[in-house]
PDB file of C-alpha atoms in Angstrom:
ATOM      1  CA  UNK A   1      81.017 122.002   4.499  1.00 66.00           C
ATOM      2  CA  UNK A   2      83.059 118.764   5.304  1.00 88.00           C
ATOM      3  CA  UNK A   3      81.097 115.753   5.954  1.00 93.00           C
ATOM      4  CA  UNK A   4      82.870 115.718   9.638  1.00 90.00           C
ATOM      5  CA  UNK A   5      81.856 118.905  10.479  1.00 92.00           C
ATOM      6  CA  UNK A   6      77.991 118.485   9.001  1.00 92.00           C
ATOM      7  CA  UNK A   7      77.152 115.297  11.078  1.00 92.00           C
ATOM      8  CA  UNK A   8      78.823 117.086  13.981  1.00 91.00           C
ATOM      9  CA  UNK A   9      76.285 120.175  13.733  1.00 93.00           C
ATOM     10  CA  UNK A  10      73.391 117.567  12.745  1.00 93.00           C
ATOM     11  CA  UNK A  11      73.758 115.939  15.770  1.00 93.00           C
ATOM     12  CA  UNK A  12      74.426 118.905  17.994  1.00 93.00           C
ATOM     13  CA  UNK A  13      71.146 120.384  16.700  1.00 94.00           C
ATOM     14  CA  UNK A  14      69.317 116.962  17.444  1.00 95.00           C
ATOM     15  CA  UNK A  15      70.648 116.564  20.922  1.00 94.00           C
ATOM     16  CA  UNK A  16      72.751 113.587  20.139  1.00 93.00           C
ATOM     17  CA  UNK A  17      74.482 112.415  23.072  1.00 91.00           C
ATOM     18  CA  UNK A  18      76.587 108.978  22.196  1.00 86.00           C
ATOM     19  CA  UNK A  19      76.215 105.923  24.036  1.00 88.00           C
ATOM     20  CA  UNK A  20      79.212 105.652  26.427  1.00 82.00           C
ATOM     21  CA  UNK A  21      78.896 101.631  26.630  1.00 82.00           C
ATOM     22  CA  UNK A  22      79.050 101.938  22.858  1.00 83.00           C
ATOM     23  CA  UNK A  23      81.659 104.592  22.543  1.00 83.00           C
ATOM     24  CA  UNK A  24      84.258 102.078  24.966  1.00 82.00           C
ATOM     25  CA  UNK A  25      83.844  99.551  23.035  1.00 82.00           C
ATOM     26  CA  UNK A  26      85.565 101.915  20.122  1.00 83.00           C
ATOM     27  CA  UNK A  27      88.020 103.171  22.132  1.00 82.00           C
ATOM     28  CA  UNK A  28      88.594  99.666  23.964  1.00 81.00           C
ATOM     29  CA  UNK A  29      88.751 101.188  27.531  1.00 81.00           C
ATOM     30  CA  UNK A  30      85.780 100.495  29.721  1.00 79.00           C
ATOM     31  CA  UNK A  31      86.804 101.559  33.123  1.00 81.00           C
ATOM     32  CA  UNK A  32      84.223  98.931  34.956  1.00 84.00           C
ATOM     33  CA  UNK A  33      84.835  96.722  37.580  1.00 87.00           C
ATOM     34  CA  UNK A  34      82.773  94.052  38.568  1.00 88.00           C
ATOM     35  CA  UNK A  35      82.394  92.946  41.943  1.00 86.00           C
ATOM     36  CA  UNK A  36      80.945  89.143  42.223  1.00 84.00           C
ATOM     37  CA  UNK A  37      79.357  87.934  44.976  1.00 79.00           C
ATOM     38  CA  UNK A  38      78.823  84.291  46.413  1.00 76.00           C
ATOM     39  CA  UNK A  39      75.820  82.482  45.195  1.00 74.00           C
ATOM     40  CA  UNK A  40      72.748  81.975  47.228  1.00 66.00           C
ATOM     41  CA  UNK A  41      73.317  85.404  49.888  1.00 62.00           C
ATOM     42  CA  UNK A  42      69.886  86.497  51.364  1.00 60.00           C
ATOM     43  CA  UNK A  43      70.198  89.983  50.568  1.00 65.00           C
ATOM     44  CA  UNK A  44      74.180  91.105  49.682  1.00 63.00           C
ATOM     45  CA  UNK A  45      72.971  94.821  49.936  1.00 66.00           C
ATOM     46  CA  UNK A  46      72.202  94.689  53.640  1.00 70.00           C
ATOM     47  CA  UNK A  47      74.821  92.635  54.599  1.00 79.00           C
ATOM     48  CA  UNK A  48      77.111  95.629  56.623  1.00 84.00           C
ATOM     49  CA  UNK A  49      80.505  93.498  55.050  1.00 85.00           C
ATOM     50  CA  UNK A  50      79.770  93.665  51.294  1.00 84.00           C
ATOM     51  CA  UNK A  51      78.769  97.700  51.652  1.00 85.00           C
ATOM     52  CA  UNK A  52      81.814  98.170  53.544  1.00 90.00           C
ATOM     53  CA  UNK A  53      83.728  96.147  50.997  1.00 89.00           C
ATOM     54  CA  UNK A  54      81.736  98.126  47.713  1.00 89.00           C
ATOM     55  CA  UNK A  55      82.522 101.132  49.435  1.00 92.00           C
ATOM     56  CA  UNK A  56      86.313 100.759  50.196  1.00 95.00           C
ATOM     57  CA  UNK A  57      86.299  99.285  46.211  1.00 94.00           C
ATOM     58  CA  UNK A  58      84.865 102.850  45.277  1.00 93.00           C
ATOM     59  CA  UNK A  59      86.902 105.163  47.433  1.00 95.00           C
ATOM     60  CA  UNK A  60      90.091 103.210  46.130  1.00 94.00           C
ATOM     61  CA  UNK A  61      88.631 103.751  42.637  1.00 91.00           C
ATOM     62  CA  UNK A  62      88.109 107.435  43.070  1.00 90.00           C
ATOM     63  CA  UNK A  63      91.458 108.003  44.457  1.00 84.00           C
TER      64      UNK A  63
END
């Protein structure tokens, strides 16, 4: 049995699931965004502008 094909079945059998943070960092394609905020905002998740603005980021993202 190839050495490929073992660790494959090993880790099927183990439930191996890779990390996806690690496995970009392989493949060099992350697909994050980051969304920074200004410093010293109360609370930026109930502020109705920055959820409007994180969701229009998202929609655009999905589209």
């Amino acid at each position: 049995m190839k050495t490929r094909k073992k660790i494959k079945q090993l880790a099927d059998e183990m439930g191996y699931l890779p990390n996806y943070n690690a496995k970009t960092l392989t493949n060099g394609v992350s697909n994050a965004v980051s969304v920074v905020f200004p410093p010293g905002e109360m609370s930026t998740s109930a502020n109705p502008f920055y959820v409007d603005l994180l969701m229009g980021i998202n929609q655009q993202l999905r589209a």
